[in-house]
mmCIF file with all atom_site columns, C-alpha atoms in Angstrom:
data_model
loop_
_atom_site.group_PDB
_atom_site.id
_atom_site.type_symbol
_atom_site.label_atom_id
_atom_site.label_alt_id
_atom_site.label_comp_id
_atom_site.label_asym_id
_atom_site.label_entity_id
_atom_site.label_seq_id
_atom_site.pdbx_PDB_ins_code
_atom_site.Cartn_x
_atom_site.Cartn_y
_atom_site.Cartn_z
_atom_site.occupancy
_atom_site.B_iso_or_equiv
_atom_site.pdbx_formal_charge
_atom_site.auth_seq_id
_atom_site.auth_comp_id
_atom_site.auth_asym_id
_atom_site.auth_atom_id
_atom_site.pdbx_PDB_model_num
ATOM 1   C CA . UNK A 1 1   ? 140.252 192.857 102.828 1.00 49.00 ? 1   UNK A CA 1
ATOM 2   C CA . UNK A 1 2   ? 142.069 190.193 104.745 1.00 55.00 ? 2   UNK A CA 1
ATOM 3   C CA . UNK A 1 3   ? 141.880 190.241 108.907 1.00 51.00 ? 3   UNK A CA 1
ATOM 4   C CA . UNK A 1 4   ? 144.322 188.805 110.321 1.00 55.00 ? 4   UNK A CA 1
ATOM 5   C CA . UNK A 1 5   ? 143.888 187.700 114.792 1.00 54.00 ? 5   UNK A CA 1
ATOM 6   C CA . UNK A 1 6   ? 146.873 186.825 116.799 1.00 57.00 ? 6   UNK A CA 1
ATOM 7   C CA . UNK A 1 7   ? 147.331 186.380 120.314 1.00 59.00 ? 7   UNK A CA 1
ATOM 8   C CA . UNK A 1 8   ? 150.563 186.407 122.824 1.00 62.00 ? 8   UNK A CA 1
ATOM 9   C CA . UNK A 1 9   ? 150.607 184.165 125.914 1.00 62.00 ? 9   UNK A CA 1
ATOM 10  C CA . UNK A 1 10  ? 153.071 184.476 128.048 1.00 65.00 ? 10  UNK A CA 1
ATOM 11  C CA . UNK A 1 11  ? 153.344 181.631 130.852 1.00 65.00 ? 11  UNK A CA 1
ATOM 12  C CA . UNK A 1 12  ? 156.434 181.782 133.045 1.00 68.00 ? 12  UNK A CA 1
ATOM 13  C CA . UNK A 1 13  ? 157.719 178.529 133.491 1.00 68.00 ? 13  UNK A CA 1
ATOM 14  C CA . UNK A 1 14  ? 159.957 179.318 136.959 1.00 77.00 ? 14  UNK A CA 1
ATOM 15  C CA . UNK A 1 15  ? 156.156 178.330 138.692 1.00 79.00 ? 15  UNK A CA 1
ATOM 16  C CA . UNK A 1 16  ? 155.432 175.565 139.696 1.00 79.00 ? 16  UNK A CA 1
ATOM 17  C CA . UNK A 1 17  ? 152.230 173.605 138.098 1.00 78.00 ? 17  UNK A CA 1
ATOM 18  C CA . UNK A 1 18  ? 150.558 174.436 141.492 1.00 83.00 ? 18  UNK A CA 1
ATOM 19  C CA . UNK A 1 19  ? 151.610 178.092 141.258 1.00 83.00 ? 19  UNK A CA 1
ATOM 20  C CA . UNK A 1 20  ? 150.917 178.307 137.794 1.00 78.00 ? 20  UNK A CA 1
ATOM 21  C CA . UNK A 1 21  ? 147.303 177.145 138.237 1.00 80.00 ? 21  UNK A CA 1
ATOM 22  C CA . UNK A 1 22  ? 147.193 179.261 140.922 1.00 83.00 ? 22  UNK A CA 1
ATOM 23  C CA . UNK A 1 23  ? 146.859 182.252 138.983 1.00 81.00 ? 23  UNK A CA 1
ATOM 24  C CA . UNK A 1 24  ? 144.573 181.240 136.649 1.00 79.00 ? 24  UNK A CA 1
ATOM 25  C CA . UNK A 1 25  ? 140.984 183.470 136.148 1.00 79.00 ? 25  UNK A CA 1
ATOM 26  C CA . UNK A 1 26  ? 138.216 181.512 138.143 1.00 85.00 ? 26  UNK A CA 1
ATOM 27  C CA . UNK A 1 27  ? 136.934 180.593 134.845 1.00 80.00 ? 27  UNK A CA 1
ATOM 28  C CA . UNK A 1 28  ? 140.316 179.224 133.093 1.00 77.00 ? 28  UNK A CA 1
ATOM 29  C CA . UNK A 1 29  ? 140.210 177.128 136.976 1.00 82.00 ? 29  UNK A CA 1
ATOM 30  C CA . UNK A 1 30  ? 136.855 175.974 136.334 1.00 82.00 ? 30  UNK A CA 1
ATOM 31  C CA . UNK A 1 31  ? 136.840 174.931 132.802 1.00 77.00 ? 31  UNK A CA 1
ATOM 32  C CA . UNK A 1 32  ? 140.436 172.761 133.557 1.00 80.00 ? 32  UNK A CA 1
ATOM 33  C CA . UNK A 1 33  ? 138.460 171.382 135.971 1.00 83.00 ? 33  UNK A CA 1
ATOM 34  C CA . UNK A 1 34  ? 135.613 170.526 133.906 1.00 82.00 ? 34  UNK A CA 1
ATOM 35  C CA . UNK A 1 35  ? 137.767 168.681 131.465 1.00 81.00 ? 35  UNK A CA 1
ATOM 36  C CA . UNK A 1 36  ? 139.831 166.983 133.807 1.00 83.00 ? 36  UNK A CA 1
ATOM 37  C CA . UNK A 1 37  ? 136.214 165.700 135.246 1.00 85.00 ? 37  UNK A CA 1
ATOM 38  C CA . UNK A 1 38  ? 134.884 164.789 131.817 1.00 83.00 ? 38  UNK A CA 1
ATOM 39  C CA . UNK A 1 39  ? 138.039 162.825 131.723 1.00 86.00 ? 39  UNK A CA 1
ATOM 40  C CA . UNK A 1 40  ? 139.536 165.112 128.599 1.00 83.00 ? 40  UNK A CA 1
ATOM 41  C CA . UNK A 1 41  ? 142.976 163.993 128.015 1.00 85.00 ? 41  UNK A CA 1
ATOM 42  C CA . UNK A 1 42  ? 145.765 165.008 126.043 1.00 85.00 ? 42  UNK A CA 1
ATOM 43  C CA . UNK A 1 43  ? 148.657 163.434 124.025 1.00 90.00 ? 43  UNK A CA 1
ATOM 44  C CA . UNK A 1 44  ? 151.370 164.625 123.417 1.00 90.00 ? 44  UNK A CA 1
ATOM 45  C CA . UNK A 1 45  ? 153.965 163.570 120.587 1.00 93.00 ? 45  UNK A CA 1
ATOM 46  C CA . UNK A 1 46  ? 156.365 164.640 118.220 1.00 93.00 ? 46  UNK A CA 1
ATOM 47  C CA . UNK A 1 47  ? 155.407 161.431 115.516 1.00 96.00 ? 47  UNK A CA 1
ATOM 48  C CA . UNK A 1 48  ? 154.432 161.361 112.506 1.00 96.00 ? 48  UNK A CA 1
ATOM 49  C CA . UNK A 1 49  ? 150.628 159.380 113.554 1.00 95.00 ? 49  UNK A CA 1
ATOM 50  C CA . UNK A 1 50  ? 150.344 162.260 115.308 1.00 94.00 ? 50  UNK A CA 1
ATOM 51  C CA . UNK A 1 51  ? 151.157 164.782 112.649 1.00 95.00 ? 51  UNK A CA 1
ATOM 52  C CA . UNK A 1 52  ? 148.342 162.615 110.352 1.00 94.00 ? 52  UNK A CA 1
ATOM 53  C CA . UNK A 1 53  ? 145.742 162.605 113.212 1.00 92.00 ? 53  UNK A CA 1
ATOM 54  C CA . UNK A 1 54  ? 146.256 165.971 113.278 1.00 92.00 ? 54  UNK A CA 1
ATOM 55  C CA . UNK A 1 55  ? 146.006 166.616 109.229 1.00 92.00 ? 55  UNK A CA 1
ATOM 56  C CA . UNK A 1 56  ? 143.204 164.842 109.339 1.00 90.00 ? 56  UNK A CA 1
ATOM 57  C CA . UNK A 1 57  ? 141.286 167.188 111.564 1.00 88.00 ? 57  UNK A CA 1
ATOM 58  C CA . UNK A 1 58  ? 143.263 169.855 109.660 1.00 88.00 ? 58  UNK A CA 1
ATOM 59  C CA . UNK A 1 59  ? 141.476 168.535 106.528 1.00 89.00 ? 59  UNK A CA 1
ATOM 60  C CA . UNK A 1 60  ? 137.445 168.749 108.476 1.00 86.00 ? 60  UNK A CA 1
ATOM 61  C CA . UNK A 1 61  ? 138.186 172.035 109.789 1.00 85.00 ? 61  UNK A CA 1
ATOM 62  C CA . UNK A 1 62  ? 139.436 173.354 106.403 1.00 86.00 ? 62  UNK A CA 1
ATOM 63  C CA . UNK A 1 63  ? 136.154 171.593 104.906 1.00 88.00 ? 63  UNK A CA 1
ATOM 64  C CA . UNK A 1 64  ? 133.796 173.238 107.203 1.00 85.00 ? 64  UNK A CA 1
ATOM 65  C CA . UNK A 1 65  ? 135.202 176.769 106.177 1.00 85.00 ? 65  UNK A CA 1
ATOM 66  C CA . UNK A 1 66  ? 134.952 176.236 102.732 1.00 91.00 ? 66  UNK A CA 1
ATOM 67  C CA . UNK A 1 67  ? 138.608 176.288 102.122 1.00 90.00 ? 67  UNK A CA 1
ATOM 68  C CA . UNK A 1 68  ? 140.950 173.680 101.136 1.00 92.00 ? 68  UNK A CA 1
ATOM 69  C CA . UNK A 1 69  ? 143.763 171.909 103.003 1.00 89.00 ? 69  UNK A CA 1
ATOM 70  C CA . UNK A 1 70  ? 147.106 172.664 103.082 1.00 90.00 ? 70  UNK A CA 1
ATOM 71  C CA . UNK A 1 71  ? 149.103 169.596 100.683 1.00 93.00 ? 71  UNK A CA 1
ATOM 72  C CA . UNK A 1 72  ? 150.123 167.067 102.513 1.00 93.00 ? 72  UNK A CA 1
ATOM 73  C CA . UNK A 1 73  ? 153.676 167.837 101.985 1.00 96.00 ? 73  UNK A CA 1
ATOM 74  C CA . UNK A 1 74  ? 153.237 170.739 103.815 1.00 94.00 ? 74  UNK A CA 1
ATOM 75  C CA . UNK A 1 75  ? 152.662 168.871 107.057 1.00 94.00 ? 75  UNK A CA 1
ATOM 76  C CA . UNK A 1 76  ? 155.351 166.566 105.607 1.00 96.00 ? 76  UNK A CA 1
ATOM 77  C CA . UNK A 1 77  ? 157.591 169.403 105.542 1.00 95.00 ? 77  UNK A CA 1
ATOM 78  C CA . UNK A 1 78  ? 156.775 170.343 109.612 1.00 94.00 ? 78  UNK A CA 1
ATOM 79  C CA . UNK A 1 79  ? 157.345 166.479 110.359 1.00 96.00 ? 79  UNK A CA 1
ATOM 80  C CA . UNK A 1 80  ? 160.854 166.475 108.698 1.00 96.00 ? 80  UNK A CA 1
ATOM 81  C CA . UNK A 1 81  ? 161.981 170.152 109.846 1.00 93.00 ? 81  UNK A CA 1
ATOM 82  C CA . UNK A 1 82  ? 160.352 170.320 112.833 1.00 92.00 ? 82  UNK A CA 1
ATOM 83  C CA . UNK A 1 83  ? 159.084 168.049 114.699 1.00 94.00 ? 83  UNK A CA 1
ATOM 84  C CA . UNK A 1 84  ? 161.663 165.191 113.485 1.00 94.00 ? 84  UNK A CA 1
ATOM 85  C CA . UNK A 1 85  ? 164.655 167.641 114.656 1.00 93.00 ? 85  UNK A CA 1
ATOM 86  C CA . UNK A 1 86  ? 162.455 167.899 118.606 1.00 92.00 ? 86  UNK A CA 1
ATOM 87  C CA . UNK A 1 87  ? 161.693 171.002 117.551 1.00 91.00 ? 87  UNK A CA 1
ATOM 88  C CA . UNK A 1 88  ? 158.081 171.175 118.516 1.00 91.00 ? 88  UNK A CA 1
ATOM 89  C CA . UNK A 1 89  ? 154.985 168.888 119.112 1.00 91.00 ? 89  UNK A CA 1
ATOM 90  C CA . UNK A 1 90  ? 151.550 167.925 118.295 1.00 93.00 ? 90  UNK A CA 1
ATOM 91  C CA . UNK A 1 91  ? 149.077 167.466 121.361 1.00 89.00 ? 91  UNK A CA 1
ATOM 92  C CA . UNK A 1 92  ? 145.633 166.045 120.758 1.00 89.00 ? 92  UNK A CA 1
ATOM 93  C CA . UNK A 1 93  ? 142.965 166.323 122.535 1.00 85.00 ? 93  UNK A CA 1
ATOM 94  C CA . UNK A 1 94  ? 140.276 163.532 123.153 1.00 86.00 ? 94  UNK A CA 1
ATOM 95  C CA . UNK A 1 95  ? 137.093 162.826 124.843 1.00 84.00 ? 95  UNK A CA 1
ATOM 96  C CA . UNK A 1 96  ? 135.712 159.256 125.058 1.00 86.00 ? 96  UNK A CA 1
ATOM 97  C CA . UNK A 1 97  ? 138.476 158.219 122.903 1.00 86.00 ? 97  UNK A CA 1
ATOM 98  C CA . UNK A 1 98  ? 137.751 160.661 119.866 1.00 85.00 ? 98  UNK A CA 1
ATOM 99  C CA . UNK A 1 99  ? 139.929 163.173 118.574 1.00 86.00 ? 99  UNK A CA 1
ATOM 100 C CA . UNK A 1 100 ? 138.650 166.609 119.620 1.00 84.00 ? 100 UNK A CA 1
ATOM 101 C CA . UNK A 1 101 ? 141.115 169.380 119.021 1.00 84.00 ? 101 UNK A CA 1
ATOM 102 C CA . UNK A 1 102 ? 144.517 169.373 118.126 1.00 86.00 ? 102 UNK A CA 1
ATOM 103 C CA . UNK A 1 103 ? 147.129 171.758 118.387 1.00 87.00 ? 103 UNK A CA 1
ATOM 104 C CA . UNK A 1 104 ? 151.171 172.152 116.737 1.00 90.00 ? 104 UNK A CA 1
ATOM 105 C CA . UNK A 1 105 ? 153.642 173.370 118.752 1.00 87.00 ? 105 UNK A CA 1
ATOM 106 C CA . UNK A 1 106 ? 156.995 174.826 117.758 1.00 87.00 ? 106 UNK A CA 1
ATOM 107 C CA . UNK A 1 107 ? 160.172 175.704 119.757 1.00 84.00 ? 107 UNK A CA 1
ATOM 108 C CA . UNK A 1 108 ? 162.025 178.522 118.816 1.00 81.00 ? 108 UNK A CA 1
ATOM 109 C CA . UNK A 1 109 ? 165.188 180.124 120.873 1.00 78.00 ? 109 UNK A CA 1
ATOM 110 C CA . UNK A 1 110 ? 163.421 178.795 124.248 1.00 72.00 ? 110 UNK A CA 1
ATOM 111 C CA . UNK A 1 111 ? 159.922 179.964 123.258 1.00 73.00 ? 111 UNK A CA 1
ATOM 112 C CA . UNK A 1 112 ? 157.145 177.883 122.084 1.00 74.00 ? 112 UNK A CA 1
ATOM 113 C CA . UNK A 1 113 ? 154.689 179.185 119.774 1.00 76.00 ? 113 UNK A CA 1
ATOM 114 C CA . UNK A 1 114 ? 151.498 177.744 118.982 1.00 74.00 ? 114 UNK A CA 1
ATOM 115 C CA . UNK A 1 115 ? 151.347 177.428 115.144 1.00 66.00 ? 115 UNK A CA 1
ATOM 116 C CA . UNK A 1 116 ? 148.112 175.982 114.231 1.00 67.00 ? 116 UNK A CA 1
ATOM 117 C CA . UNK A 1 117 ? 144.671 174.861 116.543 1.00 67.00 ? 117 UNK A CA 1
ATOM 118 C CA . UNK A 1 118 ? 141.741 173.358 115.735 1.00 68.00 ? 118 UNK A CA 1
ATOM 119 C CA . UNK A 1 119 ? 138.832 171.992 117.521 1.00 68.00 ? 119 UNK A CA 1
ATOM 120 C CA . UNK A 1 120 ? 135.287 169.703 116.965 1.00 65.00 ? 120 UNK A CA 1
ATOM 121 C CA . UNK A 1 121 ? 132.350 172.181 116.832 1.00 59.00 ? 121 UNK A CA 1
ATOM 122 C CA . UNK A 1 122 ? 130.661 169.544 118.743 1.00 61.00 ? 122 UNK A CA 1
ATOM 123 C CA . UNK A 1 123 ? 132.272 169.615 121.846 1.00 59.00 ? 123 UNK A CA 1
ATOM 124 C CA . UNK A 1 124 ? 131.573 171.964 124.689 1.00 57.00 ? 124 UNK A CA 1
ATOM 125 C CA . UNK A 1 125 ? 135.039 172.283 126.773 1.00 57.00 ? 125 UNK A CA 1
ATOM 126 C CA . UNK A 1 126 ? 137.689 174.944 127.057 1.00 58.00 ? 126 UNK A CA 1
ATOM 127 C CA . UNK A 1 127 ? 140.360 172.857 124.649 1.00 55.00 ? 127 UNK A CA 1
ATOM 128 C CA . UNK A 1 128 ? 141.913 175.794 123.152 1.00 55.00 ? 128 UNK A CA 1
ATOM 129 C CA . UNK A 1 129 ? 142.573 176.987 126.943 1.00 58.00 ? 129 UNK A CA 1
ATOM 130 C CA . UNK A 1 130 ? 143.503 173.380 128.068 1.00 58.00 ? 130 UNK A CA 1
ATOM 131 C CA . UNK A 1 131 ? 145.557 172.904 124.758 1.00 57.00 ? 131 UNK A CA 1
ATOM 132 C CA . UNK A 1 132 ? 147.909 176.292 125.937 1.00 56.00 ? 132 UNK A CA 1
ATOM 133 C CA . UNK A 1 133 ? 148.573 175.219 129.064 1.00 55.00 ? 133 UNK A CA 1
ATOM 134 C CA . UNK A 1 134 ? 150.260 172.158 128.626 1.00 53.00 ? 134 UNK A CA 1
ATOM 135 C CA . UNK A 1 135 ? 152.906 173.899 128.054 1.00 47.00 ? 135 UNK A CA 1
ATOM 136 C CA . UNK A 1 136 ? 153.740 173.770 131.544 1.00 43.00 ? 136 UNK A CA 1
ATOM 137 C CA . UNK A 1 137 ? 154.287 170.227 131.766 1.00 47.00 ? 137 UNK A CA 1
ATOM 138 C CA . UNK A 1 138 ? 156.573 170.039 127.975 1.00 47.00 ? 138 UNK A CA 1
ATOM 139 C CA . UNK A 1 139 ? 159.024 172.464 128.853 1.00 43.00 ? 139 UNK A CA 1
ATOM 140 C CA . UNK A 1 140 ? 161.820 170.139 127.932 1.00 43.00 ? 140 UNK A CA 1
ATOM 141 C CA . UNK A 1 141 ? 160.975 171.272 124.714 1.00 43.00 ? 141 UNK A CA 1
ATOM 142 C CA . UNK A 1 142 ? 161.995 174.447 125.469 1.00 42.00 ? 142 UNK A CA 1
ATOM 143 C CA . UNK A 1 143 ? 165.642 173.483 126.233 1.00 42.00 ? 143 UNK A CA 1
#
């Protein structure tokens, strides 16, 4: 039997980043700011570097769950389709200069959708929450 998990976020974009923040849970507030004072930062690019950073976190991730990757062409594909066409984006997470999560982003009729996330086991922020909310500040790609 195959399980399937999906989640919908929906994050108005008429806000303001200090509106937006705003209504954050106390805990999404305090984790942001945990990051931000760990000095997480993220980059954000539609390249193809940052299609192979990602690929090769892709390829650990994959590892560690006893699966294999996807072929490189299949990333490939995403650069040439996608994210070639500003279509979507890769942001990358890092702390003290390391890659620590990664996540692909791709625009569709003025909604962005999340496609694939990964993350170091051996890092204890909120990425996946900080990862989802930069959406706020790439809604270009939205237009």
């Amino acid at each position: 039997m195959k399980s399937t998990f999906s989640y919908n976020y929906i994050l108005d974009l008429t806000f303001d980043e200090e509106q937006i923040f705003k209504n954050l849970s106390s805990s999404t507030k305090r984790n942001i700011k945990k990051a931000i004072r760990n000095k997480v930062s993220i980059d954000i690019s539609n390249s193809y570097s940052a299609l192979e950073e990602f690929y090769i976190m892709n390829c650990i991730t994959r590892k560690r769950h006893g699966l294999p990757p996807q072929p490189p062409r299949f990333f490939r594909n995403i650069y040439d389709f996608v994210l070639h066409e500003n279509n979507g984006f890769v942001s990358i997470a890092r702390y003290n200069e390391k890659s620590i999560a990664g996540a692909i982003y791709l625009s569709v009729k003025k909604k962005l959708f999340i496609n694939m996330v990964l993350h170091s086991l051996n890092i204890n922020f909120p990425i996946l929450k900080l990862l989802r909310l930069i959406i706020a500040d790439n809604s270009c790609f939205l237009a």
